[in-house]
Amino acid sequence: MTAQPLLAVDAPSLYFRAFHGIPEKAAQTSVGEPVNAIRGFLDMIAQLVRTRRPDRLVCALDASWRPAWRVELVPSYKKHRVAHGDVEVVPPALEKQVPILLEVLAAVGIPAFGVEGYEADDVLGTLAATQPAPVEVVSGDRDLFQLVDDDRGTRLLYCGRGVAKLEDADNALVETKYGVPAKWYADFAAMRGDASDGLPGVPGVGEKTAARLIMRYGGVEEILAALDDPDAGFAPGVRTKLDASRDYLAAALPVCKVALDVKLPDFDPAIPRSPKDPEALIALAERWNLANSAKRLVDALAG
């Protein structure tokens, strides 16, 4: 019998997706308060539990969505998504729903936590590195392809097109999709850049060139070392571009790499077969018009 997986969920990725995927008017309380992100999120978790049959479940949060140590290395990191100070641009209608969603998860008994100084990605990376295999990471964030590890038993359930159209990613899928093995995806991302994260990449080096360089020389560190060898075989134009981007690449690689050694709080990942606080769950479901979604989740967890 195949071992049941830990489902490690990128909660912000899924609740943003739910918020933008379900019209506010389609999911409201009796007085018109939107609950589209909450309902969508609960329904996605219920579907994942039904289809993946995990025996453990954890939701990772962004305690620090733009960690200072990453910004220090690459000042443009997520800068375009700052509302003011160090606050992320979040639609007000979504911002109000997140605390309620966390109350619902707590009442059900699903652990949901972040770690100060780190993003949800780093919590997920640490779960993948430290929890018994198999681990299935659920996210619409391409950065997490780097966690795929066939030997360890870590997969990415990539929901870039929604939970109903999951891409169940092993290393072969990552190689087919990007031309590099998962272990070098962070190096690939640093070179290619990522506008959604404010990472400029190496000017003039796109996905195909980045993949070709990585498959020939290795990761960023190996490529930078090879630049010092006149016989390494770089095309002159590519060598010039890479040489001009040495400092950027050296700084961007640790920004792109997900942390694997975050100190996590104590938590019990075991699937809650019945709600931890049924009275609180009933009260929340009634107050926020969540009865159907809450029932679908509870039924899926009861298995």
Short mmCIF file of N, CA, C and O in Angstrom, two decimals, residues 132-224:
data_model
loop_
_atom_site.label_atom_id
_atom_site.label_comp_id
_atom_site.label_asym_id
_atom_site.label_seq_id
_atom_site.Cartn_x
_atom_site.Cartn_y
_atom_site.Cartn_z
N PRO A 132 8.13 13.38 7.46
CA PRO A 132 8.20 12.08 6.79
C PRO A 132 7.55 12.11 5.41
O PRO A 132 6.48 12.69 5.23
N ALA A 133 8.19 11.49 4.45
CA ALA A 133 7.67 11.42 3.09
C ALA A 133 6.51 10.40 3.03
O ALA A 133 6.40 9.55 3.91
N PRO A 134 5.68 10.51 2.00
CA PRO A 134 5.70 11.51 0.93
C PRO A 134 5.09 12.84 1.36
O PRO A 134 4.26 12.89 2.27
N VAL A 135 5.55 13.92 0.70
CA VAL A 135 5.01 15.26 0.93
C VAL A 135 4.52 15.80 -0.39
O VAL A 135 5.24 15.75 -1.41
N GLU A 136 3.28 16.32 -0.40
CA GLU A 136 2.73 16.96 -1.59
C GLU A 136 2.48 18.43 -1.26
O GLU A 136 1.65 18.75 -0.41
N VAL A 137 3.24 19.30 -1.91
CA VAL A 137 3.13 20.74 -1.71
C VAL A 137 2.08 21.26 -2.69
O VAL A 137 2.13 20.95 -3.88
N VAL A 138 1.14 22.06 -2.20
CA VAL A 138 0.06 22.58 -3.04
C VAL A 138 0.23 24.08 -3.20
O VAL A 138 0.21 24.83 -2.21
N SER A 139 0.43 24.55 -4.43
CA SER A 139 0.64 25.98 -4.65
C SER A 139 0.48 26.33 -6.12
O SER A 139 0.64 25.47 -7.00
N GLY A 140 0.19 27.60 -6.37
CA GLY A 140 0.21 28.13 -7.73
C GLY A 140 1.47 28.95 -7.98
O GLY A 140 1.55 29.69 -8.95
N ASP A 141 2.47 28.81 -7.09
CA ASP A 141 3.72 29.56 -7.17
C ASP A 141 4.78 28.70 -7.86
O ASP A 141 5.17 27.65 -7.34
N ARG A 142 5.26 29.17 -9.01
CA ARG A 142 6.25 28.40 -9.77
C ARG A 142 7.54 28.18 -8.99
O ARG A 142 8.26 27.20 -9.24
N ASP A 143 7.86 29.09 -8.07
CA ASP A 143 9.11 28.97 -7.32
C ASP A 143 9.23 27.61 -6.62
O ASP A 143 10.34 27.13 -6.36
N LEU A 144 8.11 27.01 -6.31
CA LEU A 144 8.13 25.79 -5.52
C LEU A 144 8.41 24.54 -6.35
O LEU A 144 8.52 23.44 -5.79
N PHE A 145 8.58 24.69 -7.66
CA PHE A 145 9.06 23.55 -8.45
C PHE A 145 10.42 23.08 -7.95
O PHE A 145 10.77 21.92 -8.11
N GLN A 146 11.18 23.98 -7.32
CA GLN A 146 12.50 23.60 -6.81
C GLN A 146 12.42 22.56 -5.70
O GLN A 146 13.42 21.89 -5.41
N LEU A 147 11.26 22.40 -5.07
CA LEU A 147 11.14 21.43 -3.97
C LEU A 147 10.91 20.01 -4.46
O LEU A 147 11.03 19.06 -3.68
N VAL A 148 10.57 19.85 -5.73
CA VAL A 148 10.30 18.51 -6.25
C VAL A 148 11.55 17.65 -6.11
O VAL A 148 12.65 18.04 -6.49
N ASP A 149 11.37 16.47 -5.52
CA ASP A 149 12.50 15.57 -5.26
C ASP A 149 11.97 14.14 -5.32
O ASP A 149 11.35 13.65 -4.38
N ASP A 150 12.22 13.48 -6.44
CA ASP A 150 11.72 12.12 -6.63
C ASP A 150 12.30 11.16 -5.59
O ASP A 150 11.59 10.26 -5.11
N ASP A 151 13.57 11.33 -5.26
CA ASP A 151 14.21 10.41 -4.31
C ASP A 151 13.61 10.54 -2.92
O ASP A 151 13.40 9.54 -2.22
N ARG A 152 13.33 11.77 -2.52
CA ARG A 152 12.77 11.99 -1.19
C ARG A 152 11.26 11.75 -1.16
O ARG A 152 10.69 11.47 -0.11
N GLY A 153 10.61 11.88 -2.29
CA GLY A 153 9.16 11.69 -2.32
C GLY A 153 8.39 12.99 -2.15
O GLY A 153 7.31 13.01 -1.56
N THR A 154 8.95 14.09 -2.70
CA THR A 154 8.28 15.39 -2.64
C THR A 154 7.78 15.77 -4.03
O THR A 154 8.55 15.77 -4.99
N ARG A 155 6.50 16.08 -4.12
CA ARG A 155 5.89 16.50 -5.38
C ARG A 155 5.29 17.89 -5.19
O ARG A 155 4.99 18.30 -4.06
N LEU A 156 5.11 18.59 -6.29
CA LEU A 156 4.37 19.85 -6.26
C LEU A 156 3.06 19.63 -6.99
O LEU A 156 3.05 19.23 -8.17
N LEU A 157 1.95 19.89 -6.31
CA LEU A 157 0.65 19.90 -6.95
C LEU A 157 0.42 21.35 -7.38
O LEU A 157 -0.01 22.18 -6.58
N TYR A 158 0.79 21.64 -8.62
CA TYR A 158 0.78 23.02 -9.11
C TYR A 158 -0.62 23.38 -9.60
O TYR A 158 -1.15 22.76 -10.52
N CYS A 159 -1.22 24.39 -8.96
CA CYS A 159 -2.60 24.76 -9.29
C CYS A 159 -2.66 26.11 -9.99
O CYS A 159 -3.51 26.94 -9.69
N GLY A 160 -1.72 26.33 -10.92
CA GLY A 160 -1.71 27.58 -11.68
C GLY A 160 -2.99 27.79 -12.47
O GLY A 160 -3.38 28.92 -12.77
N ARG A 161 -3.67 26.68 -12.82
CA ARG A 161 -4.95 26.78 -13.54
C ARG A 161 -6.12 26.29 -12.67
O ARG A 161 -7.18 25.95 -13.19
N GLY A 162 -5.88 26.26 -11.36
CA GLY A 162 -6.94 25.86 -10.44
C GLY A 162 -6.76 24.45 -9.94
O GLY A 162 -6.05 23.63 -10.55
N VAL A 163 -7.41 24.15 -8.82
CA VAL A 163 -7.28 22.83 -8.18
C VAL A 163 -7.86 21.73 -9.06
O VAL A 163 -7.39 20.60 -9.05
N ALA A 164 -8.89 22.07 -9.85
CA ALA A 164 -9.50 21.05 -10.72
C ALA A 164 -8.57 20.64 -11.86
O ALA A 164 -8.76 19.59 -12.46
N LYS A 165 -7.55 21.47 -12.14
CA LYS A 165 -6.61 21.17 -13.23
C LYS A 165 -5.18 21.12 -12.69
O LYS A 165 -4.26 21.68 -13.27
N LEU A 166 -5.01 20.42 -11.59
CA LEU A 166 -3.69 20.31 -10.97
C LEU A 166 -2.67 19.68 -11.91
O LEU A 166 -2.99 18.75 -12.65
N GLU A 167 -1.45 20.21 -11.86
CA GLU A 167 -0.32 19.52 -12.48
C GLU A 167 0.44 18.82 -11.36
O GLU A 167 0.98 19.47 -10.47
N ASP A 168 0.44 17.51 -11.40
CA ASP A 168 1.11 16.70 -10.38
C ASP A 168 2.57 16.56 -10.81
O ASP A 168 2.91 15.72 -11.65
N ALA A 169 3.43 17.41 -10.26
CA ALA A 169 4.78 17.57 -10.79
C ALA A 169 5.80 16.67 -10.10
O ALA A 169 6.02 16.78 -8.89
N ASP A 170 6.41 15.80 -10.91
CA ASP A 170 7.64 15.14 -10.50
C ASP A 170 8.78 15.77 -11.28
O ASP A 170 8.58 16.75 -12.00
N ASN A 171 9.99 15.22 -11.15
CA ASN A 171 11.14 15.86 -11.80
C ASN A 171 11.00 15.85 -13.32
O ASN A 171 11.38 16.81 -14.00
N ALA A 172 10.42 14.78 -13.86
CA ALA A 172 10.27 14.69 -15.32
C ALA A 172 9.38 15.81 -15.85
O ALA A 172 9.66 16.40 -16.90
N LEU A 173 8.32 16.15 -15.10
CA LEU A 173 7.44 17.23 -15.54
C LEU A 173 8.18 18.57 -15.52
O LEU A 173 8.04 19.38 -16.44
N VAL A 174 8.99 18.80 -14.47
CA VAL A 174 9.74 20.06 -14.38
C VAL A 174 10.71 20.17 -15.56
O VAL A 174 10.83 21.22 -16.20
N GLU A 175 11.41 19.07 -15.86
CA GLU A 175 12.35 19.09 -16.98
C GLU A 175 11.65 19.33 -18.31
O GLU A 175 12.13 20.09 -19.16
N THR A 176 10.49 18.71 -18.49
CA THR A 176 9.73 18.89 -19.73
C THR A 176 9.25 20.33 -19.85
O THR A 176 9.29 20.93 -20.93
N LYS A 177 8.83 20.91 -18.74
CA LYS A 177 8.23 22.24 -18.73
C LYS A 177 9.29 23.34 -18.89
O LYS A 177 9.07 24.33 -19.59
N TYR A 178 10.44 23.17 -18.22
CA TYR A 178 11.43 24.26 -18.17
C TYR A 178 12.81 23.90 -18.73
O TYR A 178 13.66 24.79 -18.85
N GLY A 179 13.04 22.63 -19.00
CA GLY A 179 14.32 22.25 -19.58
C GLY A 179 15.44 22.08 -18.59
O GLY A 179 16.60 21.92 -18.98
N VAL A 180 15.12 22.13 -17.28
CA VAL A 180 16.13 21.91 -16.24
C VAL A 180 15.54 21.00 -15.16
O VAL A 180 14.32 20.98 -14.96
N PRO A 181 16.38 20.24 -14.45
CA PRO A 181 15.87 19.44 -13.33
C PRO A 181 15.43 20.34 -12.18
O PRO A 181 15.89 21.48 -12.05
N ALA A 182 14.55 19.82 -11.35
CA ALA A 182 13.98 20.60 -10.25
C ALA A 182 15.06 21.17 -9.34
O ALA A 182 14.93 22.29 -8.83
N LYS A 183 16.15 20.44 -9.14
CA LYS A 183 17.18 20.90 -8.20
C LYS A 183 17.82 22.21 -8.65
O LYS A 183 18.45 22.91 -7.85
N TRP A 184 17.69 22.54 -9.95
CA TRP A 184 18.27 23.78 -10.46
C TRP A 184 17.20 24.80 -10.84
O TRP A 184 17.50 25.80 -11.49
N TYR A 185 15.97 24.57 -10.42
CA TYR A 185 14.92 25.52 -10.80
C TYR A 185 15.19 26.91 -10.23
O TYR A 185 14.97 27.92 -10.90
N ALA A 186 15.68 27.01 -8.98
CA ALA A 186 15.96 28.33 -8.38
C ALA A 186 17.05 29.06 -9.17
O ALA A 186 16.97 30.27 -9.37
N ASP A 187 18.07 28.33 -9.62
CA ASP A 187 19.13 28.92 -10.44
C ASP A 187 18.55 29.44 -11.75
O ASP A 187 18.87 30.54 -12.21
N PHE A 188 17.70 28.63 -12.35
CA PHE A 188 17.01 28.99 -13.59
C PHE A 188 16.18 30.26 -13.39
O PHE A 188 16.22 31.18 -14.20
N ALA A 189 15.43 30.33 -12.28
CA ALA A 189 14.59 31.50 -12.00
C ALA A 189 15.42 32.76 -11.79
O ALA A 189 15.05 33.85 -12.22
N ALA A 190 16.56 32.62 -11.11
CA ALA A 190 17.43 33.77 -10.88
C ALA A 190 17.95 34.34 -12.20
O ALA A 190 17.99 35.56 -12.40
N MET A 191 18.30 33.45 -13.11
CA MET A 191 18.83 33.90 -14.40
C MET A 191 17.74 34.47 -15.29
O MET A 191 17.91 35.52 -15.92
N ARG A 192 16.61 33.77 -15.36
CA ARG A 192 15.51 34.19 -16.22
C ARG A 192 14.83 35.44 -15.69
O ARG A 192 14.36 36.29 -16.44
N GLY A 193 14.79 35.55 -14.33
CA GLY A 193 14.06 36.65 -13.71
C GLY A 193 12.59 36.30 -13.56
O GLY A 193 12.09 35.33 -14.12
N ASP A 194 11.90 37.11 -12.76
CA ASP A 194 10.47 36.88 -12.52
C ASP A 194 9.84 38.23 -12.20
O ASP A 194 10.00 38.76 -11.10
N ALA A 195 9.11 38.76 -13.17
CA ALA A 195 8.52 40.09 -12.99
C ALA A 195 7.55 40.12 -11.83
O ALA A 195 7.43 41.14 -11.14
N SER A 196 6.86 39.00 -11.56
CA SER A 196 5.87 38.99 -10.48
C SER A 196 6.53 39.13 -9.11
O SER A 196 5.89 39.53 -8.14
N ASP A 197 7.83 38.79 -9.02
CA ASP A 197 8.57 38.95 -7.76
C ASP A 197 9.57 40.11 -7.81
O ASP A 197 10.34 40.30 -6.87
N GLY A 198 9.57 40.87 -8.89
CA GLY A 198 10.51 41.99 -8.98
C GLY A 198 11.95 41.56 -9.18
O GLY A 198 12.87 42.29 -8.81
N LEU A 199 12.17 40.40 -9.78
CA LEU A 199 13.52 39.91 -10.05
C LEU A 199 13.84 40.16 -11.52
O LEU A 199 13.20 39.57 -12.40
N PRO A 200 14.80 41.02 -11.82
CA PRO A 200 15.04 41.42 -13.21
C PRO A 200 15.64 40.34 -14.09
O PRO A 200 15.44 40.35 -15.30
N GLY A 201 16.39 39.39 -13.50
CA GLY A 201 17.07 38.41 -14.32
C GLY A 201 18.28 39.00 -15.01
O GLY A 201 18.62 40.17 -14.83
N VAL A 202 18.94 38.17 -15.82
CA VAL A 202 20.09 38.64 -16.60
C VAL A 202 19.57 39.22 -17.91
O VAL A 202 18.94 38.51 -18.69
N PRO A 203 19.81 40.51 -18.17
CA PRO A 203 19.32 41.11 -19.42
C PRO A 203 19.79 40.32 -20.64
O PRO A 203 20.98 40.00 -20.75
N GLY A 204 18.84 39.99 -21.51
CA GLY A 204 19.19 39.28 -22.73
C GLY A 204 19.28 37.78 -22.59
O GLY A 204 19.57 37.08 -23.57
N VAL A 205 19.04 37.25 -21.39
CA VAL A 205 19.07 35.80 -21.18
C VAL A 205 17.66 35.35 -20.81
O VAL A 205 17.17 35.62 -19.71
N GLY A 206 16.99 34.71 -21.74
CA GLY A 206 15.64 34.23 -21.51
C GLY A 206 15.62 32.80 -21.03
O GLY A 206 16.66 32.22 -20.69
N GLU A 207 14.44 32.19 -21.05
CA GLU A 207 14.27 30.83 -20.52
C GLU A 207 15.15 29.81 -21.26
O GLU A 207 15.82 29.00 -20.62
N LYS A 208 15.15 29.85 -22.58
CA LYS A 208 15.87 28.83 -23.34
C LYS A 208 17.38 28.93 -23.12
O LYS A 208 18.06 27.92 -22.93
N THR A 209 17.90 30.16 -23.14
CA THR A 209 19.34 30.33 -22.91
C THR A 209 19.71 29.94 -21.49
O THR A 209 20.73 29.25 -21.28
N ALA A 210 18.89 30.32 -20.51
CA ALA A 210 19.16 29.96 -19.12
C ALA A 210 19.18 28.44 -18.96
O ALA A 210 20.10 27.89 -18.32
N ALA A 211 18.20 27.76 -19.55
CA ALA A 211 18.15 26.30 -19.45
C ALA A 211 19.36 25.66 -20.12
O ALA A 211 19.97 24.72 -19.59
N ARG A 212 19.73 26.18 -21.28
CA ARG A 212 20.87 25.61 -22.01
C ARG A 212 22.16 25.78 -21.21
O ARG A 212 22.98 24.85 -21.11
N LEU A 213 22.36 26.95 -20.60
CA LEU A 213 23.56 27.20 -19.80
C LEU A 213 23.61 26.27 -18.59
O LEU A 213 24.67 25.71 -18.25
N ILE A 214 22.47 26.12 -17.93
CA ILE A 214 22.42 25.28 -16.73
C ILE A 214 22.71 23.82 -17.07
O ILE A 214 23.46 23.13 -16.37
N MET A 215 22.14 23.34 -18.17
CA MET A 215 22.37 21.94 -18.54
C MET A 215 23.81 21.70 -18.98
O MET A 215 24.32 20.58 -18.87
N ARG A 216 24.47 22.76 -19.44
CA ARG A 216 25.87 22.59 -19.86
C ARG A 216 26.85 22.75 -18.68
O ARG A 216 27.79 21.97 -18.54
N TYR A 217 26.62 23.77 -17.84
CA TYR A 217 27.61 24.09 -16.82
C TYR A 217 27.20 23.74 -15.39
O TYR A 217 28.04 23.58 -14.52
N GLY A 218 25.88 23.66 -15.15
CA GLY A 218 25.39 23.46 -13.79
C GLY A 218 24.63 24.70 -13.32
O GLY A 218 24.16 25.50 -14.13
N GLY A 219 24.55 24.88 -11.99
CA GLY A 219 23.82 26.00 -11.43
C GLY A 219 24.56 27.32 -11.54
O GLY A 219 25.64 27.42 -12.16
N VAL A 220 24.00 28.35 -10.94
CA VAL A 220 24.57 29.71 -11.02
C VAL A 220 26.01 29.74 -10.53
O VAL A 220 26.88 30.36 -11.18
N GLU A 221 26.30 29.09 -9.43
CA GLU A 221 27.66 29.13 -8.90
C GLU A 221 28.66 28.51 -9.88
O GLU A 221 29.77 29.03 -10.08
N GLU A 222 28.26 27.39 -10.51
CA GLU A 222 29.14 26.74 -11.48
C GLU A 222 29.31 27.60 -12.73
O GLU A 222 30.39 27.68 -13.30
N ILE A 223 28.22 28.26 -13.14
CA ILE A 223 28.29 29.13 -14.32
C ILE A 223 29.22 30.31 -14.06
O ILE A 223 30.07 30.66 -14.90
N LEU A 224 29.09 30.93 -12.87
CA LEU A 224 29.96 32.07 -12.55
C LEU A 224 31.42 31.63 -12.47
O LEU A 224 32.33 32.36 -12.91
#
